[in-house]
Amino acid sequence: MNRSTVPKANPVARSAGTPVTRYPAPELKDLPDDIQARILEVQEKSGFIPNVFLVLARRPAEWRAFFAYHDALMLREESGLTKGEREMIVTTTSAANHCLYCVVAHGAILRIYEKKPLVADQVAVNYRKADISPRERAILDFAMKVCLQSSELNDADFEALHAHGLNDEDIWDIGAITAFFGLSNRIANMSGMLPNPEFYLLGRAPRHK
Amino acid sequence: MNRSTVPKANPVARSAGTPVTRYPAPELKDLPDDIQARILEVQEKSGFIPNVFLVLARRPAEWRAFFAYHDALMLREESGLTKGEREMIVTTTSAANHCLYCVVAHGAILRIYEKKPLVADQVAVNYRKADISPRERAILDFAMKVCLQSSELNDADFEALHAHGLNDEDIWDIGAITAFFGLSNRIANMSGMLPNPEFYLLGRAPRHK
Amino acid sequence: MNRSTVPKANPVARSAGTPVTRYPAPELKDLPDDIQARILEVQEKSGFIPNVFLVLARRPAEWRAFFAYHDALMLREESGLTKGEREMIVTTTSAANHCLYCVVAHGAILRIYEKKPLVADQVAVNYRKADISPRERAILDFAMKVCLQSSELNDADFEALHAHGLNDEDIWDIGAITAFFGLSNRIANMSGMLPNPEFYLLGRAPRHK
Amino acid sequence: MNRSTVPKANPVARSAGTPVTRYPAPELKDLPDDIQARILEVQEKSGFIPNVFLVLARRPAEWRAFFAYHDALMLREESGLTKGEREMIVTTTSAANHCLYCVVAHGAILRIYEKKPLVADQVAVNYRKADISPRERAILDFAMKVCLQSSELNDADFEALHAHGLNDEDIWDIGAITAFFGLSNRIANMSGMLPNPEFYLLGRAPRHK
Amino acid sequence: MNRSTVPKANPVARSAGTPVTRYPAPELKDLPDDIQARILEVQEKSGFIPNVFLVLARRPAEWRAFFAYHDALMLREESGLTKGEREMIVTTTSAANHCLYCVVAHGAILRIYEKKPLVADQVAVNYRKADISPRERAILDFAMKVCLQSSELNDADFEALHAHGLNDEDIWDIGAITAFFGLSNRIANMSGMLPNPEFYLLGRAPRHK
Amino acid sequence: MNRSTVPKANPVARSAGTPVTRYPAPELKDLPDDIQARILEVQEKSGFIPNVFLVLARRPAEWRAFFAYHDALMLREESGLTKGEREMIVTTTSAANHCLYCVVAHGAILRIYEKKPLVADQVAVNYRKADISPRERAILDFAMKVCLQSSELNDADFEALHAHGLNDEDIWDIGAITAFFGLSNRIANMSGMLPNPEFYLLGRAPRHK
């Protein structure tokens, strides 16, 4: 994420008094060192602290497991999925789960990775109409089935992805990312976690060459 | 809609060759005079021609009825609903119908009317988490029931709106707007109508005072 | 509709005091001239005034747009759909939306156009078991998808109709009629509009040759 | 059922060649004596043999159990439900199960018992809009829950009926009738059983006093 | 059912005071002779009286019809379905209807007939993952469609079973068993009928050869 | 878990050739030391290695995050939920997700913790009919809403738990456990992970005092 795409300050304020979440987020300074360090690193890179880092930090053990799982899937180097494809899975399935935090935050990252300012809104509203490749469409078909009807997955679902050159390890990535963000969506919906205002605008500006 | 919010040109291109719709849109010059006049007026005001004006114009009689209905509801002067509330109904119920055109186009108009850059994404993903007033929330509860379970509407649904000072004429507006855009959503989904790229960015910039 | 099929008087009364609708219907004499004229014409032809003409007339601008749209679709001369097929679409999808007015009123018109006294009840309960042609069955499959899952429409849905000789203009008719009556169903359900008792019996008598 | 309401002959023919059912109905003369006797009695009373009597007779043991169960519920003398209420339960829940046979056949009996030519179509399309009493509405609310979500039945559902003077034996009747016709609906849907044309018109004529 | 698989006494008690059902079960000694005789026979064979025999006996006419229907389907000698297959249909569809009595009681019988201690839990949770044959899987696909979407059954559903050597009489058995236990599930859910504790453990012990 | 409740050997074999999972499980000896150590500890305690430990171990980073998250929630000492309540949440919501592995494995642990041989089957089939306390019922109501409709959670859902003495930290536990096993369910369904046969029988035997 390039710092130049990040607004310096966010002039858009939420209504006075609306809490960020049902559950009070801790102060950064009160957090364990390892968590502080990671959060400062993110802040340095992004220009702000995404709310999920603070909201979950009230429970350090869960925070560590959550981000370890996140990184294992989303930063996995040997994956056959691009980082853009991974964010597309997150945005699409989080919309199906009506998770405002994940649609807005990961939609922003998706726009930046793919350099496509329109794609996040498209997959969030109806991925079947989005301006994406047949391979991406097949990935999202599988992800949506994991999200909504995982008990009905069958061999034909795997074969549809093989036809696009994806192997079973790639498919594990699709399923595990969907499953992990299904967890994230439910915790965000339960806790009332809301996206930072910065995310809404990130990656929307036309790119200059 | 203030012209100053409209980008001069749209540098974001869709993938080469993707048609705007399954159904060929007519040329502006081939349209009946009354339709041409209205479209030129919209173009003058917005800086571009929203796709719905051209896609539907292939059938002039339907075009005229569609926009007459649209105007009767959305421009109705004596309505107890603000124009922002009306666009909020459209954005929310169109998301429930997974209509990309209406969510993106009316989401843009909603942002502009309400001067709230974040609200359209919020109601599209989950209106229950949106930063809106209790009255707006009640309006959207009713609209979603008209959208998804109209056969189960009952007196309690009306009373919930009366409690917010809305009268039966206002409620007719809510229901009729929802019903009209349910029609629009289905035609857009059937015809493959896609939003102009301009809409995605409109009203997102922080407002200067 | 032949006057001879219309009962002279309706001996079936609704329970005393049950209002026709939540929203008071205006008196015919208080309506604008163009609306009065159309209503008198319908009354002349049918022997009674279908409730929809009076209930919607409380808002003349919406009334005019509604019937303009209705006529553009249902009276369209160049359509590849028969008038019976159009009424069959209306009856079937209105049943899926649980709209009493449209099932009963358009079911009556369907029986008369098709000269099939049983077909309306059949498609309303389960169009898959109705005594209809494969072409009609395919039309209703498409209409039901527009009605219930329009965001999932895809090329295969269009091809299934092409196989029965329907072209894309005919398919637009199917989709637009379904979408328009989806609007009508929601307004009827919201407003509590009920069918005139006359409709229930129209077209049911065995036809004499 | 008064013979005078039964048409002498049925001039409405189904399309040539459409079978009554996937499963061949036996000849009346080939049936066991007890089954023949019951069928002749019904024919004498109704003027025709309802298809269910022949279609199920291909398996005499199931036929006997089916009609024994039917009679135990529908003819139960000590029931607190009227026969009209029982037929109203059947018509409403059979519509929810999209069973053409039961909606048409029991809708006819409902019209006759209740002497209300409109009520069957009303409850079949949307019982919430039907011209029925609050007690009947409460009965149908319970029946629909047994039909569609029986695992969620709870004490409040029973109390809603107690408030209308129905006791637990009456509620058993409601539930058992719904359960029995859920069986009947599924067998009719599986076997392709269709209603006799006579049923469609029975009880629709305005009653003379 | 082999007596040796039946525990002598049931040390597992339900919470004190929890009634077996909303509806008081009659005393065995107060029942009509034919019902008493059948119940004593079952008790002799099983070592206990399954609750369904007592709960339904409060209405002898319904009891007789219920068990006549049960026996006609489940004991039918000429059926092409094995008794194990029939119990598998019952267990699977009763789980879809969330009927505790039938899942636990018929799951026990299924384990015993099939001599497979694990199969009942597998089909109850997700028959698609169960360790069953392709023929059994096809039978359960059909049964689940009868259970949940009987109005959509079509020729392809029959052909899928023909491909496994099942004929139309076997298919009638599948559908009728599903329909009958759909009735049973609804009555159990309505009445609060609970399984005898004995059923939970029956057939689970590894079999010695 | 007491070793004495574990069968020495499992005489119940799955059909020859049925793979444990779509994804090959690694050999214990090939795993990283920390993973080997944990697995050996579990094997020591349980008498066998639950399949989830091997199936997930093919990706050590995900394995570590998964079990860290699991332990943070399921072994959390300061939780207001008992371990039995936690397993009850897992069993109930995993049944809603049709996850065979989790229903069978965690159902076993639930039986053991609660010393109630029947409770796992009860909550898996229909928790509303289970022999559980009002507090447990309220916990499961909340868990099921997180599982199936997390976007609709609202203040009333929290208040229903407060009424049973649960505080917001306890509620976080309920929601997070449900969310975590929603992840687990989807991975098990995607990967074809099946429960070890040992789990089916654990905790079912009547307890001697």
PDB file of N, CA, C and O in Angstrom, chain D residues 140-190:
ATOM      1  N   LEU D 140     -54.652 -20.562  11.229  1.00  0.00           N
ATOM      2  CA  LEU D 140     -53.773 -20.700  10.058  1.00  0.00           C
ATOM      3  C   LEU D 140     -52.327 -20.330  10.382  1.00  0.00           C
ATOM      4  O   LEU D 140     -51.394 -20.925   9.842  1.00  0.00           O
ATOM      5  N   ASP D 141     -52.123 -19.353  11.277  1.00  0.00           N
ATOM      6  CA  ASP D 141     -50.750 -19.048  11.709  1.00  0.00           C
ATOM      7  C   ASP D 141     -50.087 -20.292  12.310  1.00  0.00           C
ATOM      8  O   ASP D 141     -48.936 -20.611  12.007  1.00  0.00           O
ATOM      9  N   PHE D 142     -50.832 -20.977  13.171  1.00  0.00           N
ATOM     10  CA  PHE D 142     -50.276 -22.181  13.798  1.00  0.00           C
ATOM     11  C   PHE D 142     -50.046 -23.274  12.758  1.00  0.00           C
ATOM     12  O   PHE D 142     -48.988 -23.914  12.717  1.00  0.00           O
ATOM     13  N   ALA D 143     -51.026 -23.472  11.902  1.00  0.00           N
ATOM     14  CA  ALA D 143     -50.913 -24.525  10.882  1.00  0.00           C
ATOM     15  C   ALA D 143     -49.712 -24.267   9.975  1.00  0.00           C
ATOM     16  O   ALA D 143     -48.964 -25.201   9.638  1.00  0.00           O
ATOM     17  N   MET D 144     -49.501 -23.023   9.605  1.00  0.00           N
ATOM     18  CA  MET D 144     -48.364 -22.715   8.725  1.00  0.00           C
ATOM     19  C   MET D 144     -47.038 -22.969   9.443  1.00  0.00           C
ATOM     20  O   MET D 144     -46.060 -23.363   8.815  1.00  0.00           O
ATOM     21  N   LYS D 145     -46.999 -22.752  10.747  1.00  0.00           N
ATOM     22  CA  LYS D 145     -45.753 -23.033  11.456  1.00  0.00           C
ATOM     23  C   LYS D 145     -45.508 -24.553  11.531  1.00  0.00           C
ATOM     24  O   LYS D 145     -44.378 -25.006  11.371  1.00  0.00           O
ATOM     25  N   VAL D 146     -46.574 -25.320  11.753  1.00  0.00           N
ATOM     26  CA  VAL D 146     -46.420 -26.782  11.723  1.00  0.00           C
ATOM     27  C   VAL D 146     -45.948 -27.226  10.336  1.00  0.00           C
ATOM     28  O   VAL D 146     -45.077 -28.095  10.190  1.00  0.00           O
ATOM     29  N   CYS D 147     -46.494 -26.593   9.326  1.00  0.00           N
ATOM     30  CA  CYS D 147     -46.172 -26.957   7.937  1.00  0.00           C
ATOM     31  C   CYS D 147     -44.719 -26.649   7.599  1.00  0.00           C
ATOM     32  O   CYS D 147     -44.032 -27.450   6.981  1.00  0.00           O
ATOM     33  N   LEU D 148     -44.248 -25.479   7.989  1.00  0.00           N
ATOM     34  CA  LEU D 148     -42.971 -24.979   7.489  1.00  0.00           C
ATOM     35  C   LEU D 148     -41.829 -24.960   8.497  1.00  0.00           C
ATOM     36  O   LEU D 148     -40.671 -24.993   8.113  1.00  0.00           O
ATOM     37  N   GLN D 149     -42.122 -24.862   9.791  1.00  0.00           N
ATOM     38  CA  GLN D 149     -41.045 -24.751  10.784  1.00  0.00           C
ATOM     39  C   GLN D 149     -41.443 -25.480  12.051  1.00  0.00           C
ATOM     40  O   GLN D 149     -41.368 -24.916  13.152  1.00  0.00           O
ATOM     41  N   SER D 150     -41.859 -26.727  11.936  1.00  0.00           N
ATOM     42  CA  SER D 150     -42.430 -27.377  13.118  1.00  0.00           C
ATOM     43  C   SER D 150     -41.420 -27.486  14.256  1.00  0.00           C
ATOM     44  O   SER D 150     -41.801 -27.528  15.428  1.00  0.00           O
ATOM     45  N   SER D 151     -40.141 -27.497  13.943  1.00  0.00           N
ATOM     46  CA  SER D 151     -39.142 -27.659  15.010  1.00  0.00           C
ATOM     47  C   SER D 151     -39.038 -26.421  15.894  1.00  0.00           C
ATOM     48  O   SER D 151     -38.434 -26.470  16.955  1.00  0.00           O
ATOM     49  N   GLU D 152     -39.637 -25.305  15.453  1.00  0.00           N
ATOM     50  CA  GLU D 152     -39.550 -24.073  16.237  1.00  0.00           C
ATOM     51  C   GLU D 152     -40.828 -23.779  17.032  1.00  0.00           C
ATOM     52  O   GLU D 152     -40.939 -22.723  17.656  1.00  0.00           O
ATOM     53  N   LEU D 153     -41.780 -24.674  16.999  1.00  0.00           N
ATOM     54  CA  LEU D 153     -43.013 -24.471  17.772  1.00  0.00           C
ATOM     55  C   LEU D 153     -42.682 -24.315  19.249  1.00  0.00           C
ATOM     56  O   LEU D 153     -41.841 -25.035  19.788  1.00  0.00           O
ATOM     57  N   ASN D 154     -43.353 -23.380  19.890  1.00  0.00           N
ATOM     58  CA  ASN D 154     -43.092 -23.183  21.321  1.00  0.00           C
ATOM     59  C   ASN D 154     -44.369 -22.786  22.053  1.00  0.00           C
ATOM     60  O   ASN D 154     -45.441 -22.667  21.436  1.00  0.00           O
ATOM     61  N   ASP D 155     -44.255 -22.587  23.351  1.00  0.00           N
ATOM     62  CA  ASP D 155     -45.434 -22.316  24.169  1.00  0.00           C
ATOM     63  C   ASP D 155     -46.234 -21.113  23.672  1.00  0.00           C
ATOM     64  O   ASP D 155     -47.464 -21.100  23.739  1.00  0.00           O
ATOM     65  N   ALA D 156     -45.555 -20.091  23.179  1.00  0.00           N
ATOM     66  CA  ALA D 156     -46.267 -18.898  22.722  1.00  0.00           C
ATOM     67  C   ALA D 156     -47.227 -19.226  21.587  1.00  0.00           C
ATOM     68  O   ALA D 156     -48.297 -18.612  21.462  1.00  0.00           O
ATOM     69  N   ASP D 157     -46.851 -20.190  20.761  1.00  0.00           N
ATOM     70  CA  ASP D 157     -47.732 -20.573  19.663  1.00  0.00           C
ATOM     71  C   ASP D 157     -49.027 -21.196  20.199  1.00  0.00           C
ATOM     72  O   ASP D 157     -50.100 -20.999  19.626  1.00  0.00           O
ATOM     73  N   PHE D 158     -48.904 -21.954  21.268  1.00  0.00           N
ATOM     74  CA  PHE D 158     -50.098 -22.548  21.887  1.00  0.00           C
ATOM     75  C   PHE D 158     -50.954 -21.466  22.554  1.00  0.00           C
ATOM     76  O   PHE D 158     -52.182 -21.466  22.451  1.00  0.00           O
ATOM     77  N   GLU D 159     -50.276 -20.542  23.222  1.00  0.00           N
ATOM     78  CA  GLU D 159     -51.022 -19.494  23.926  1.00  0.00           C
ATOM     79  C   GLU D 159     -51.814 -18.603  22.969  1.00  0.00           C
ATOM     80  O   GLU D 159     -52.910 -18.154  23.289  1.00  0.00           O
ATOM     81  N   ALA D 160     -51.264 -18.380  21.797  1.00  0.00           N
ATOM     82  CA  ALA D 160     -51.978 -17.557  20.818  1.00  0.00           C
ATOM     83  C   ALA D 160     -53.314 -18.190  20.442  1.00  0.00           C
ATOM     84  O   ALA D 160     -54.296 -17.487  20.169  1.00  0.00           O
ATOM     85  N   LEU D 161     -53.373 -19.520  20.466  1.00  0.00           N
ATOM     86  CA  LEU D 161     -54.633 -20.191  20.152  1.00  0.00           C
ATOM     87  C   LEU D 161     -55.556 -20.260  21.361  1.00  0.00           C
ATOM     88  O   LEU D 161     -56.779 -20.135  21.228  1.00  0.00           O
ATOM     89  N   HIS D 162     -54.970 -20.464  22.533  1.00  0.00           N
ATOM     90  CA  HIS D 162     -55.794 -20.442  23.752  1.00  0.00           C
ATOM     91  C   HIS D 162     -56.550 -19.118  23.848  1.00  0.00           C
ATOM     92  O   HIS D 162     -57.699 -19.071  24.283  1.00  0.00           O
ATOM     93  N   ALA D 163     -55.907 -18.033  23.417  1.00  0.00           N
ATOM     94  CA  ALA D 163     -56.546 -16.711  23.480  1.00  0.00           C
ATOM     95  C   ALA D 163     -57.807 -16.627  22.629  1.00  0.00           C
ATOM     96  O   ALA D 163     -58.637 -15.737  22.817  1.00  0.00           O
ATOM     97  N   HIS D 164     -57.941 -17.553  21.682  1.00  0.00           N
ATOM     98  CA  HIS D 164     -59.155 -17.589  20.859  1.00  0.00           C
ATOM     99  C   HIS D 164     -60.101 -18.704  21.306  1.00  0.00           C
ATOM    100  O   HIS D 164     -60.996 -19.087  20.555  1.00  0.00           O
ATOM    101  N   GLY D 165     -59.868 -19.244  22.498  1.00  0.00           N
ATOM    102  CA  GLY D 165     -60.788 -20.241  23.026  1.00  0.00           C
ATOM    103  C   GLY D 165     -60.534 -21.654  22.543  1.00  0.00           C
ATOM    104  O   GLY D 165     -61.340 -22.552  22.793  1.00  0.00           O
ATOM    105  N   LEU D 166     -59.425 -21.851  21.877  1.00  0.00           N
ATOM    106  CA  LEU D 166     -59.104 -23.207  21.419  1.00  0.00           C
ATOM    107  C   LEU D 166     -58.319 -23.929  22.509  1.00  0.00           C
ATOM    108  O   LEU D 166     -57.416 -23.349  23.119  1.00  0.00           O
ATOM    109  N   ASN D 167     -58.656 -25.182  22.752  1.00  0.00           N
ATOM    110  CA  ASN D 167     -57.910 -25.931  23.773  1.00  0.00           C
ATOM    111  C   ASN D 167     -56.867 -26.846  23.131  1.00  0.00           C
ATOM    112  O   ASN D 167     -56.749 -26.896  21.902  1.00  0.00           O
ATOM    113  N   ASP D 168     -56.116 -27.550  23.962  1.00  0.00           N
ATOM    114  CA  ASP D 168     -55.011 -28.346  23.420  1.00  0.00           C
ATOM    115  C   ASP D 168     -55.473 -29.475  22.508  1.00  0.00           C
ATOM    116  O   ASP D 168     -54.718 -29.904  21.623  1.00  0.00           O
ATOM    117  N   GLU D 169     -56.698 -29.961  22.709  1.00  0.00           N
ATOM    118  CA  GLU D 169     -57.203 -30.978  21.777  1.00  0.00           C
ATOM    119  C   GLU D 169     -57.478 -30.372  20.409  1.00  0.00           C
ATOM    120  O   GLU D 169     -57.204 -30.991  19.372  1.00  0.00           O
ATOM    121  N   ASP D 170     -58.013 -29.160  20.408  1.00  0.00           N
ATOM    122  CA  ASP D 170     -58.243 -28.480  19.122  1.00  0.00           C
ATOM    123  C   ASP D 170     -56.904 -28.237  18.419  1.00  0.00           C
ATOM    124  O   ASP D 170     -56.790 -28.347  17.194  1.00  0.00           O
ATOM    125  N   ILE D 171     -55.900 -27.887  19.225  1.00  0.00           N
ATOM    126  CA  ILE D 171     -54.586 -27.603  18.637  1.00  0.00           C
ATOM    127  C   ILE D 171     -53.973 -28.872  18.060  1.00  0.00           C
ATOM    128  O   ILE D 171     -53.361 -28.857  16.996  1.00  0.00           O
ATOM    129  N   TRP D 172     -54.179 -29.979  18.767  1.00  0.00           N
ATOM    130  CA  TRP D 172     -53.737 -31.268  18.179  1.00  0.00           C
ATOM    131  C   TRP D 172     -54.394 -31.472  16.815  1.00  0.00           C
ATOM    132  O   TRP D 172     -53.733 -31.881  15.849  1.00  0.00           O
ATOM    133  N   ASP D 173     -55.682 -31.184  16.746  1.00  0.00           N
ATOM    134  CA  ASP D 173     -56.370 -31.320  15.451  1.00  0.00           C
ATOM    135  C   ASP D 173     -55.703 -30.462  14.377  1.00  0.00           C
ATOM    136  O   ASP D 173     -55.466 -30.923  13.252  1.00  0.00           O
ATOM    137  N   ILE D 174     -55.403 -29.215  14.715  1.00  0.00           N
ATOM    138  CA  ILE D 174     -54.773 -28.321  13.729  1.00  0.00           C
ATOM    139  C   ILE D 174     -53.445 -28.917  13.264  1.00  0.00           C
ATOM    140  O   ILE D 174     -53.165 -29.009  12.059  1.00  0.00           O
ATOM    141  N   GLY D 175     -52.633 -29.317  14.235  1.00  0.00           N
ATOM    142  CA  GLY D 175     -51.315 -29.837  13.886  1.00  0.00           C
ATOM    143  C   GLY D 175     -51.383 -31.141  13.118  1.00  0.00           C
ATOM    144  O   GLY D 175     -50.639 -31.356  12.150  1.00  0.00           O
ATOM    145  N   ALA D 176     -52.274 -32.016  13.550  1.00  0.00           N
ATOM    146  CA  ALA D 176     -52.345 -33.340  12.915  1.00  0.00           C
ATOM    147  C   ALA D 176     -52.919 -33.233  11.505  1.00  0.00           C
ATOM    148  O   ALA D 176     -52.478 -33.945  10.589  1.00  0.00           O
ATOM    149  N   ILE D 177     -53.899 -32.356  11.309  1.00  0.00           N
ATOM    150  CA  ILE D 177     -54.441 -32.154   9.956  1.00  0.00           C
ATOM    151  C   ILE D 177     -53.348 -31.607   9.043  1.00  0.00           C
ATOM    152  O   ILE D 177     -53.172 -32.062   7.909  1.00  0.00           O
ATOM    153  N   THR D 178     -52.598 -30.625   9.542  1.00  0.00           N
ATOM    154  CA  THR D 178     -51.507 -30.069   8.738  1.00  0.00           C
ATOM    155  C   THR D 178     -50.475 -31.138   8.409  1.00  0.00           C
ATOM    156  O   THR D 178     -49.989 -31.230   7.274  1.00  0.00           O
ATOM    157  N   ALA D 179     -50.134 -31.951   9.398  1.00  0.00           N
ATOM    158  CA  ALA D 179     -49.135 -33.004   9.200  1.00  0.00           C
ATOM    159  C   ALA D 179     -49.644 -34.041   8.198  1.00  0.00           C
ATOM    160  O   ALA D 179     -48.906 -34.474   7.302  1.00  0.00           O
ATOM    161  N   PHE D 180     -50.914 -34.417   8.338  1.00  0.00           N
ATOM    162  CA  PHE D 180     -51.464 -35.433   7.435  1.00  0.00           C
ATOM    163  C   PHE D 180     -51.486 -34.935   5.994  1.00  0.00           C
ATOM    164  O   PHE D 180     -51.140 -35.658   5.058  1.00  0.00           O
ATOM    165  N   PHE D 181     -51.890 -33.678   5.794  1.00  0.00           N
ATOM    166  CA  PHE D 181     -51.935 -33.187   4.419  1.00  0.00           C
ATOM    167  C   PHE D 181     -50.538 -32.842   3.903  1.00  0.00           C
ATOM    168  O   PHE D 181     -50.321 -32.816   2.687  1.00  0.00           O
ATOM    169  N   GLY D 182     -49.589 -32.630   4.792  1.00  0.00           N
ATOM    170  CA  GLY D 182     -48.196 -32.534   4.337  1.00  0.00           C
ATOM    171  C   GLY D 182     -47.758 -33.849   3.701  1.00  0.00           C
ATOM    172  O   GLY D 182     -47.067 -33.866   2.681  1.00  0.00           O
ATOM    173  N   LEU D 183     -48.216 -34.967   4.302  1.00  0.00           N
ATOM    174  CA  LEU D 183     -47.998 -36.286   3.693  1.00  0.00           C
ATOM    175  C   LEU D 183     -48.704 -36.365   2.340  1.00  0.00           C
ATOM    176  O   LEU D 183     -48.113 -36.728   1.329  1.00  0.00           O
ATOM    177  N   SER D 184     -49.962 -35.995   2.336  1.00  0.00           N
ATOM    178  CA  SER D 184     -50.763 -36.077   1.117  1.00  0.00           C
ATOM    179  C   SER D 184     -50.162 -35.209   0.014  1.00  0.00           C
ATOM    180  O   SER D 184     -50.052 -35.635  -1.147  1.00  0.00           O
ATOM    181  N   ASN D 185     -49.744 -33.986   0.355  1.00  0.00           N
ATOM    182  CA  ASN D 185     -49.138 -33.077  -0.630  1.00  0.00           C
ATOM    183  C   ASN D 185     -47.896 -33.704  -1.263  1.00  0.00           C
ATOM    184  O   ASN D 185     -47.673 -33.594  -2.467  1.00  0.00           O
ATOM    185  N   ARG D 186     -47.062 -34.318  -0.432  1.00  0.00           N
ATOM    186  CA  ARG D 186     -45.824 -34.891  -0.953  1.00  0.00           C
ATOM    187  C   ARG D 186     -46.106 -36.085  -1.863  1.00  0.00           C
ATOM    188  O   ARG D 186     -45.448 -36.272  -2.889  1.00  0.00           O
ATOM    189  N   ILE D 187     -47.078 -36.913  -1.493  1.00  0.00           N
ATOM    190  CA  ILE D 187     -47.401 -38.051  -2.356  1.00  0.00           C
ATOM    191  C   ILE D 187     -48.011 -37.563  -3.670  1.00  0.00           C
ATOM    192  O   ILE D 187     -47.685 -38.066  -4.745  1.00  0.00           O
ATOM    193  N   ALA D 188     -48.857 -36.546  -3.599  1.00  0.00           N
ATOM    194  CA  ALA D 188     -49.449 -36.005  -4.832  1.00  0.00           C
ATOM    195  C   ALA D 188     -48.362 -35.394  -5.714  1.00  0.00           C
ATOM    196  O   ALA D 188     -48.349 -35.587  -6.935  1.00  0.00           O
ATOM    197  N   ASN D 189     -47.446 -34.643  -5.100  1.00  0.00           N
ATOM    198  CA  ASN D 189     -46.375 -34.036  -5.894  1.00  0.00           C
ATOM    199  C   ASN D 189     -45.448 -35.080  -6.498  1.00  0.00           C
ATOM    200  O   ASN D 189     -45.004 -34.943  -7.640  1.00  0.00           O
ATOM    201  N   MET D 190     -45.162 -36.121  -5.731  1.00  0.00           N
ATOM    202  CA  MET D 190     -44.284 -37.175  -6.247  1.00  0.00           C
ATOM    203  C   MET D 190     -44.954 -37.963  -7.362  1.00  0.00           C
ATOM    204  O   MET D 190     -44.337 -38.280  -8.368  1.00  0.00           O
TER     205      MET D 190
END
